[in-house]
Structure formats: structure tokens, C-alpha cells
XYZ file of N, CA, C and O in Angstrom:
516
model
N -108.248 87.123 75.145
C -107.466 86.083 75.828
C -107.514 84.706 74.949
O -106.134 84.167 74.685
N -108.552 84.550 74.060
C -108.308 83.730 73.053
C -107.121 83.936 72.050
O -106.458 83.021 71.599
N -106.978 85.486 71.721
C -105.872 85.888 70.793
C -104.677 85.458 71.377
O -103.517 85.344 70.585
N -104.237 85.718 72.639
C -103.029 85.234 73.407
C -103.046 83.933 73.372
O -101.809 83.602 73.054
N -103.867 83.305 73.418
C -103.441 81.688 73.593
C -103.256 81.015 72.154
O -102.286 80.274 72.091
N -103.707 81.774 71.018
C -103.485 81.657 69.685
C -101.947 81.796 69.470
O -100.876 81.153 68.794
N -101.604 83.145 69.887
C -100.257 83.797 69.606
C -99.107 82.828 70.315
O -98.275 82.585 69.988
N -99.653 82.530 71.646
C -98.626 81.722 72.462
C -98.616 80.152 71.777
O -97.457 79.800 71.638
N -99.795 79.610 71.173
C -99.680 78.299 70.596
C -98.729 78.459 69.591
O -97.780 77.427 68.939
N -99.009 79.558 68.767
C -98.038 79.768 67.373
C -96.757 80.122 67.553
O -95.903 79.588 67.106
N -96.398 80.602 68.718
C -95.065 80.892 69.158
C -94.407 79.807 69.553
O -93.225 79.433 69.330
N -95.029 78.647 70.444
C -94.429 77.519 70.624
C -94.723 76.506 69.621
O -93.352 75.644 69.346
N -95.489 76.689 68.718
C -95.241 75.930 67.327
C -94.157 76.288 66.704
O -93.411 75.554 65.956
N -93.883 77.515 66.574
C -92.884 78.217 65.867
C -91.387 77.704 66.429
O -90.595 77.134 65.585
N -91.272 77.675 67.862
C -90.043 77.165 68.529
C -89.664 75.723 68.129
O -88.813 75.329 68.021
N -91.048 74.896 68.427
C -90.909 73.441 67.990
C -90.499 73.168 66.483
O -89.543 72.300 66.268
N -90.728 73.998 65.668
C -90.515 74.051 64.197
C -89.206 74.195 63.881
O -88.283 73.366 63.510
N -88.597 75.189 64.897
C -87.171 75.800 64.745
C -86.497 74.638 65.370
O -85.195 74.200 65.101
N -86.780 74.198 66.648
C -86.257 73.009 67.319
C -85.956 71.894 66.530
O -84.878 71.057 66.419
N -87.072 71.594 66.010
C -87.200 70.438 64.655
C -86.249 70.483 63.839
O -85.657 69.480 63.356
N -86.300 71.436 63.161
C -85.332 71.846 62.103
C -83.708 71.782 62.211
O -83.019 71.247 61.615
N -83.578 72.276 63.461
C -82.253 72.343 64.066
C -81.864 70.946 64.280
O -80.857 70.335 63.825
N -82.715 70.168 64.985
C -82.418 68.488 65.176
C -82.271 67.810 63.965
O -81.607 66.759 63.652
N -83.209 68.119 62.827
C -82.801 67.560 61.561
C -81.570 67.751 60.839
O -80.923 66.804 60.632
N -81.064 69.222 60.956
C -79.943 69.549 60.368
C -78.724 68.680 61.158
O -77.498 68.227 60.614
N -78.833 68.538 62.675
C -78.085 67.705 63.300
C -77.735 66.387 62.843
O -76.617 65.614 62.970
N -78.969 65.816 62.698
C -79.160 64.349 62.422
C -78.517 64.170 60.945
O -77.646 63.237 60.907
N -78.784 64.913 60.085
C -78.155 65.098 58.780
C -76.668 65.124 59.051
O -75.908 64.256 58.165
N -76.140 65.971 59.501
C -74.417 66.095 59.932
C -74.011 64.836 60.468
O -72.987 64.558 59.850
N -74.641 64.476 61.462
C -73.986 63.300 62.021
C -74.433 62.212 60.988
O -73.206 61.093 61.276
N -75.111 61.941 60.384
C -75.242 60.946 59.119
C -74.241 60.987 58.072
O -73.596 60.171 57.769
N -74.145 62.237 57.743
C -72.681 62.649 57.003
C -71.687 62.347 57.655
O -70.732 61.788 56.640
N -71.194 62.591 58.843
C -70.262 62.342 59.491
C -70.181 60.855 59.625
O -68.943 60.300 59.486
N -70.913 59.973 59.829
C -70.588 58.607 60.014
C -70.374 57.905 58.839
O -69.662 57.134 58.577
N -71.131 58.446 57.708
C -71.047 57.972 56.242
C -69.325 58.274 55.895
O -69.012 57.295 55.416
N -68.892 59.322 56.147
C -67.503 59.944 55.957
C -66.860 58.936 56.432
O -65.508 58.538 56.146
N -66.902 58.779 57.828
C -66.120 57.907 58.968
C -66.139 56.419 58.111
O -65.061 55.825 58.281
N -67.003 55.985 58.074
C -67.487 54.557 57.376
C -66.439 54.587 56.107
O -65.902 53.387 55.796
N -66.588 55.384 55.114
C -66.030 55.504 53.822
C -64.506 55.691 53.942
O -63.542 54.662 53.478
N -64.149 56.501 54.899
C -62.759 56.498 55.619
C -62.263 55.211 55.951
O -60.918 54.706 55.541
N -62.820 54.640 56.956
C -62.406 53.278 57.336
C -62.235 52.298 56.370
O -61.344 51.360 56.270
N -63.343 52.266 55.294
C -63.034 51.344 54.167
C -62.054 51.586 53.268
O -61.347 50.621 52.773
N -62.022 52.707 53.122
C -61.045 53.265 52.189
C -59.337 52.646 52.790
O -58.466 52.655 51.956
N -59.052 52.884 54.175
C -57.888 52.457 54.543
C -57.649 51.118 54.093
O -56.559 50.971 53.654
N -58.463 50.088 54.656
C -58.546 48.780 54.228
C -58.117 48.621 52.435
O -57.358 47.723 52.170
N -59.128 49.036 51.674
C -58.797 49.124 50.339
C -57.305 49.407 50.206
O -56.740 49.022 49.160
N -56.927 50.660 50.521
C -55.653 51.262 50.024
C -54.646 50.252 50.739
O -53.638 49.885 49.799
N -54.698 49.560 51.876
C -53.988 48.592 52.361
C -53.657 47.560 51.148
O -52.762 46.836 51.074
N -54.842 46.836 51.159
C -55.053 45.935 50.122
C -54.376 46.006 48.826
O -53.841 45.475 48.287
N -54.627 47.334 48.195
C -53.719 47.775 46.933
C -52.269 47.910 47.209
O -51.966 47.347 46.522
N -51.834 48.437 48.381
C -50.375 48.283 48.235
C -49.934 46.849 48.316
O -49.100 46.788 48.011
N -50.649 46.129 49.155
C -50.072 44.818 49.320
C -50.024 44.144 47.808
O -49.178 43.281 47.647
N -51.020 44.382 47.202
C -51.221 43.820 45.714
C -50.008 44.219 44.797
O -49.471 43.440 44.147
N -49.904 45.429 44.983
C -48.704 46.081 44.308
C -47.337 45.421 44.792
O -46.414 44.870 43.961
N -47.145 45.429 45.893
C -45.968 44.363 46.436
C -45.893 43.235 46.059
O -44.827 42.804 45.723
N -47.084 42.413 46.092
C -47.110 41.004 45.357
C -46.712 40.908 43.999
O -45.987 40.171 43.612
N -47.222 41.853 43.470
C -46.905 42.034 41.933
C -45.565 42.234 41.541
O -44.846 41.491 40.759
N -44.832 43.429 42.453
C -43.290 43.573 42.160
C -42.714 42.580 42.544
O -41.927 41.941 42.022
N -42.925 41.592 43.751
C -42.086 40.575 44.154
C -42.481 39.242 43.294
O -41.238 38.342 42.648
N -43.577 39.202 42.536
C -43.945 38.260 41.488
C -42.989 38.673 40.466
O -42.255 37.460 39.700
N -42.822 39.479 39.996
C -42.227 40.143 39.102
C -40.785 39.735 38.882
O -39.909 39.323 38.055
N -40.174 39.778 40.362
C -38.905 39.869 40.594
C -38.292 38.329 40.824
O -37.398 37.915 40.415
N -39.582 37.565 41.212
C -39.410 36.275 41.233
C -39.003 35.180 39.913
O -38.142 34.620 39.627
N -39.966 36.135 38.893
C -40.033 35.499 37.581
C -38.551 35.759 36.770
O -37.938 34.905 36.218
N -37.887 37.231 37.180
C -36.632 37.362 36.592
C -35.744 36.584 37.097
O -34.896 35.898 36.376
N -35.776 36.316 38.389
C -34.824 35.619 39.180
C -34.905 33.928 38.740
O -33.594 33.192 38.380
N -36.072 33.396 38.290
C -36.438 32.217 37.720
C -35.855 32.064 36.443
O -34.901 31.124 36.009
N -35.906 33.048 35.602
C -35.487 33.034 34.406
C -33.870 33.292 34.352
O -33.410 32.545 33.476
N -33.135 33.869 35.115
C -31.908 33.877 35.206
C -31.180 32.917 35.969
O -30.341 31.936 35.013
N -32.113 32.090 36.742
C -31.540 30.516 36.876
C -31.791 29.742 35.992
O -30.764 28.798 35.832
N -32.611 29.746 35.211
C -32.837 28.706 34.121
C -31.603 29.039 33.234
O -31.166 27.908 32.587
N -31.284 30.256 33.049
C -30.103 30.584 32.098
C -28.866 29.847 32.492
O -28.155 29.503 31.905
N -28.728 30.124 33.827
C -27.578 29.734 34.497
C -27.407 28.179 34.725
O -25.974 27.622 34.147
N -28.213 27.508 34.860
C -28.509 26.162 34.601
C -28.169 25.443 33.217
O -27.601 24.701 33.381
N -28.808 26.013 32.140
C -28.557 25.823 31.023
C -26.926 25.955 30.585
O -26.420 25.057 30.064
N -26.410 26.981 31.106
C -24.951 27.203 30.720
C -24.053 26.203 31.361
O -23.255 25.711 31.070
N -24.353 26.042 32.769
C -23.840 24.830 33.785
C -23.976 23.537 32.898
O -23.088 22.901 32.953
N -25.227 23.204 32.371
C -25.574 21.633 31.723
C -24.483 21.990 30.410
O -23.721 20.788 30.140
N -24.453 22.951 29.759
C -23.450 23.307 28.794
C -21.943 22.784 28.917
O -21.450 22.203 28.404
N -21.540 23.302 30.159
C -20.414 23.376 30.594
C -19.729 21.949 30.786
O -18.684 21.235 30.518
N -20.869 21.178 31.827
C -20.632 19.851 31.982
C -20.761 19.008 30.964
O -20.009 17.994 31.014
N -21.495 19.039 29.881
C -21.516 18.514 28.928
C -20.020 18.475 28.020
O -19.760 17.546 27.582
N -19.511 19.833 27.679
C -18.466 19.865 27.285
C -17.265 18.976 28.067
O -16.110 18.928 27.600
N -17.323 19.301 29.508
C -16.365 18.763 30.203
C -16.283 17.240 30.059
O -15.361 16.581 29.994
N -17.721 16.653 29.867
C -17.703 14.980 29.973
C -17.079 14.716 28.371
O -16.389 13.612 28.620
N -17.448 15.622 27.578
C -16.992 15.253 26.277
C -15.493 15.124 26.163
O -14.488 14.310 25.648
N -14.966 16.234 27.145
C -13.254 16.185 26.940
C -12.606 15.180 27.409
O -11.621 14.686 27.394
N -13.534 14.715 28.728
C -12.864 13.631 29.425
C -13.099 12.127 28.789
O -12.137 11.506 28.480
N -14.157 12.324 27.918
C -14.332 11.138 26.796
C -13.011 10.908 25.827
O -12.656 9.991 25.580
N -12.884 12.248 25.505
C -11.589 12.440 24.399
C -10.406 11.836 25.186
O -9.762 11.264 24.394
N -10.266 12.427 26.320
C -8.694 12.075 26.943
C -9.083 10.514 27.135
O -7.783 9.713 26.819
N -10.175 9.808 27.531
C -10.112 8.489 27.807
C -9.753 7.673 26.448
O -9.260 6.737 26.218
N -10.587 8.132 25.311
C -10.481 7.582 24.098
C -9.002 7.498 23.662
O -8.085 6.839 23.035
N -8.314 9.020 24.135
C -6.701 8.956 23.484
C -5.772 8.074 24.357
O -4.875 7.285 23.802
N -6.118 7.915 25.645
C -5.495 7.036 26.440
C -5.458 5.708 26.151
O -4.623 4.861 25.985
N -6.845 5.283 25.529
C -7.028 3.863 25.242
C -6.318 3.543 23.882
O -5.772 2.549 23.917
N -6.521 4.544 23.047
C -6.064 4.612 21.830
C -4.227 4.209 22.053
O -3.522 3.570 21.363
N -3.731 5.127 22.831
C -2.002 4.979 23.264
C -1.739 3.483 23.849
O -0.835 3.098 23.523
N -2.875 3.028 24.612
C -2.199 1.597 25.279
C -2.356 0.648 24.106
O -1.875 -0.303 23.935
N -3.642 0.840 23.211
C -3.621 -0.014 22.143
C -2.579 -0.005 21.174
O -1.928 -1.206 20.673
N -1.814 1.159 20.929
C -0.840 1.286 20.129
C 0.470 0.541 20.952
O 1.134 -0.027 19.985
N 0.695 0.925 22.101
C 1.751 0.391 22.699
C 1.747 -1.239 22.808
O 2.984 -1.775 22.641
N 0.505 -1.590 22.928
C 0.353 -3.213 23.045
C 0.831 -3.705 21.753
O 1.654 -4.714 21.422
N 0.419 -3.122 20.514
C 0.753 -3.449 19.247
C 2.125 -3.238 18.843
O 2.793 -4.332 18.423
N 2.507 -2.467 19.520
C 4.101 -1.770 19.315
C 5.126 -3.054 19.896
O 6.133 -3.751 19.342
N 4.506 -3.302 21.208
C 5.097 -4.639 22.046
C 5.067 -6.057 21.190
O 5.863 -6.718 21.131
N 3.805 -6.122 20.609
C 3.881 -7.564 19.848
C 4.669 -7.270 18.617
O 5.373 -8.469 18.306
N 4.799 -6.343 17.968
C 5.576 -5.960 16.793
C 7.081 -6.507 17.292
O 7.918 -6.993 16.555
N 7.512 -5.843 18.398
C 8.825 -5.896 18.894
C 9.184 -7.183 19.169
O 10.288 -7.722 18.878
N 8.342 -7.956 19.740
C 8.522 -9.095 20.187
C 8.402 -10.170 18.880
O 9.321 -11.089 18.930
N 7.746 -9.800 17.918
C 7.930 -10.783 16.650
C 9.067 -10.370 15.797
O 9.579 -11.417 15.719
N 9.627 -9.363 16.138
C 11.010 -8.866 15.412
C 12.007 -9.416 16.190
O 12.985 -10.112 15.590
N 11.892 -9.660 17.403
C 13.024 -9.997 18.102
C 12.945 -11.645 18.012
O 14.047 -12.135 17.844
N 11.950 -12.145 18.011
C 11.606 -13.692 17.809
C 12.330 -14.158 16.484
O 12.873 -15.111 16.556
N 11.664 -13.563 15.618
C 12.327 -13.883 14.275
C 13.750 -13.457 13.963
O 14.550 -14.169 13.052
N 14.253 -12.416 14.744
C 15.817 -12.075 14.471
C 16.510 -13.371 15.367
O 17.634 -13.913 14.550
N 16.063 -13.766 16.228
C 16.588 -14.917 16.930
C 16.445 -16.022 16.298
O 17.419 -16.912 16.213
N 15.445 -16.201 15.670
C 15.243 -17.413 14.509
C 16.257 -17.451 13.583
O 16.840 -18.716 12.989
N 16.504 -16.195 13.053
C 17.330 -16.241 11.781
C 18.711 -16.192 12.246
O 19.519 -16.712 11.549
N 19.035 -15.976 13.646
C 20.313 -16.085 13.957
C 20.708 -17.362 14.256
O 21.769 -18.029 13.870
N 19.705 -18.366 14.591
C 19.755 -19.587 14.826
C 20.071 -20.259 13.719
O 20.751 -21.331 13.586
N 19.311 -19.965 12.608
C 19.328 -20.799 11.157
C 20.563 -20.277 10.544
O 21.367 -21.336 10.172
N 21.102 -19.283 10.460
C 22.182 -18.806 9.672
C 23.270 -18.624 10.498
O 24.266 -18.702 9.993
N 23.344 -18.892 11.768
C 24.763 -19.005 12.629
C 25.117 -17.500 13.035
O 24.364 -16.588 12.282
N 26.134 -17.270 13.559
C 26.645 -15.985 13.971
C 27.008 -15.143 12.663
O 27.517 -15.929 11.915
N 27.023 -13.948 12.841
C 27.190 -13.083 11.660
C 29.005 -13.024 11.688
O 29.408 -12.943 13.043
N 29.573 -12.737 10.830
C 30.981 -12.726 10.932
C 31.275 -11.315 12.030
O 32.432 -11.274 12.287
N 30.463 -10.227 11.963
C 30.915 -9.041 12.802
C 30.811 -9.225 14.596
O 31.232 -8.608 15.168
N 30.238 -10.415 14.563
C 30.032 -10.747 16.116
C 31.059 -11.227 16.476
O 31.730 -12.129 16.519
């Protein structure tokens, strides 16, 4: 009877060890599954952040190129405006020069006419007249 109780105790102890081993394996598997799920969840966030960073880098590069292009365009526009302004100044200078010459010519013409009339009055009419 004692040997049967010992055998029964050993078989129950063996069954408990097997159950305990099975539970340990299930706990390890559950822990692995949880760890994998957490890593996957974190990786999704990291992957999204990486993709967003790549998009930001690409947009920043495009913005820099656009700014450079705009700066070059602005420089060329300034050059054109400066040359246009210079051309307008030259036209204004030429017009002013022409007015000055015209005024001088009128003064000379008036002086010549006045001197001609004065000469006519002093010398009298010419025989051809």
C-alpha cells in the first residue's frame, strides 16, 4: 500500500511537472508574442517617422532649389530694371541736350536776325531790294 501511494505521488508529481513545463513554454511563447507585437508596433511608428523625415528632407531640398532659382530670377530682374533705368536716363539726357541745343540755336537765330536788322538800318536798303 505504501508503494502504491509513493507511485501515485510520483505520477502526480510527474504530471504536475509536465503541466508546469507546458505552462512555462506557453508563458515563454506568450512573452515572445507580446515582445514581437510591441516591437512591431514601435517599428510602425519609427517607419512612419522615417518616411516623414524623408519627405521633409525632399521638400526642404526642393524649397532650397526654388529659393536659389528665385534669387537668380530676382537678380536678373534687377539687372533688367537697372539697364532700363539707365536707358531712360540716357533718353532724358538726350532730350535735355536737344532742348538746350534748340534754345541756343534760337538765341543765335534771334541775335543774327537782330544784327541783320541793325545792319540794314545803318547801311540802308541794299540795291537788290
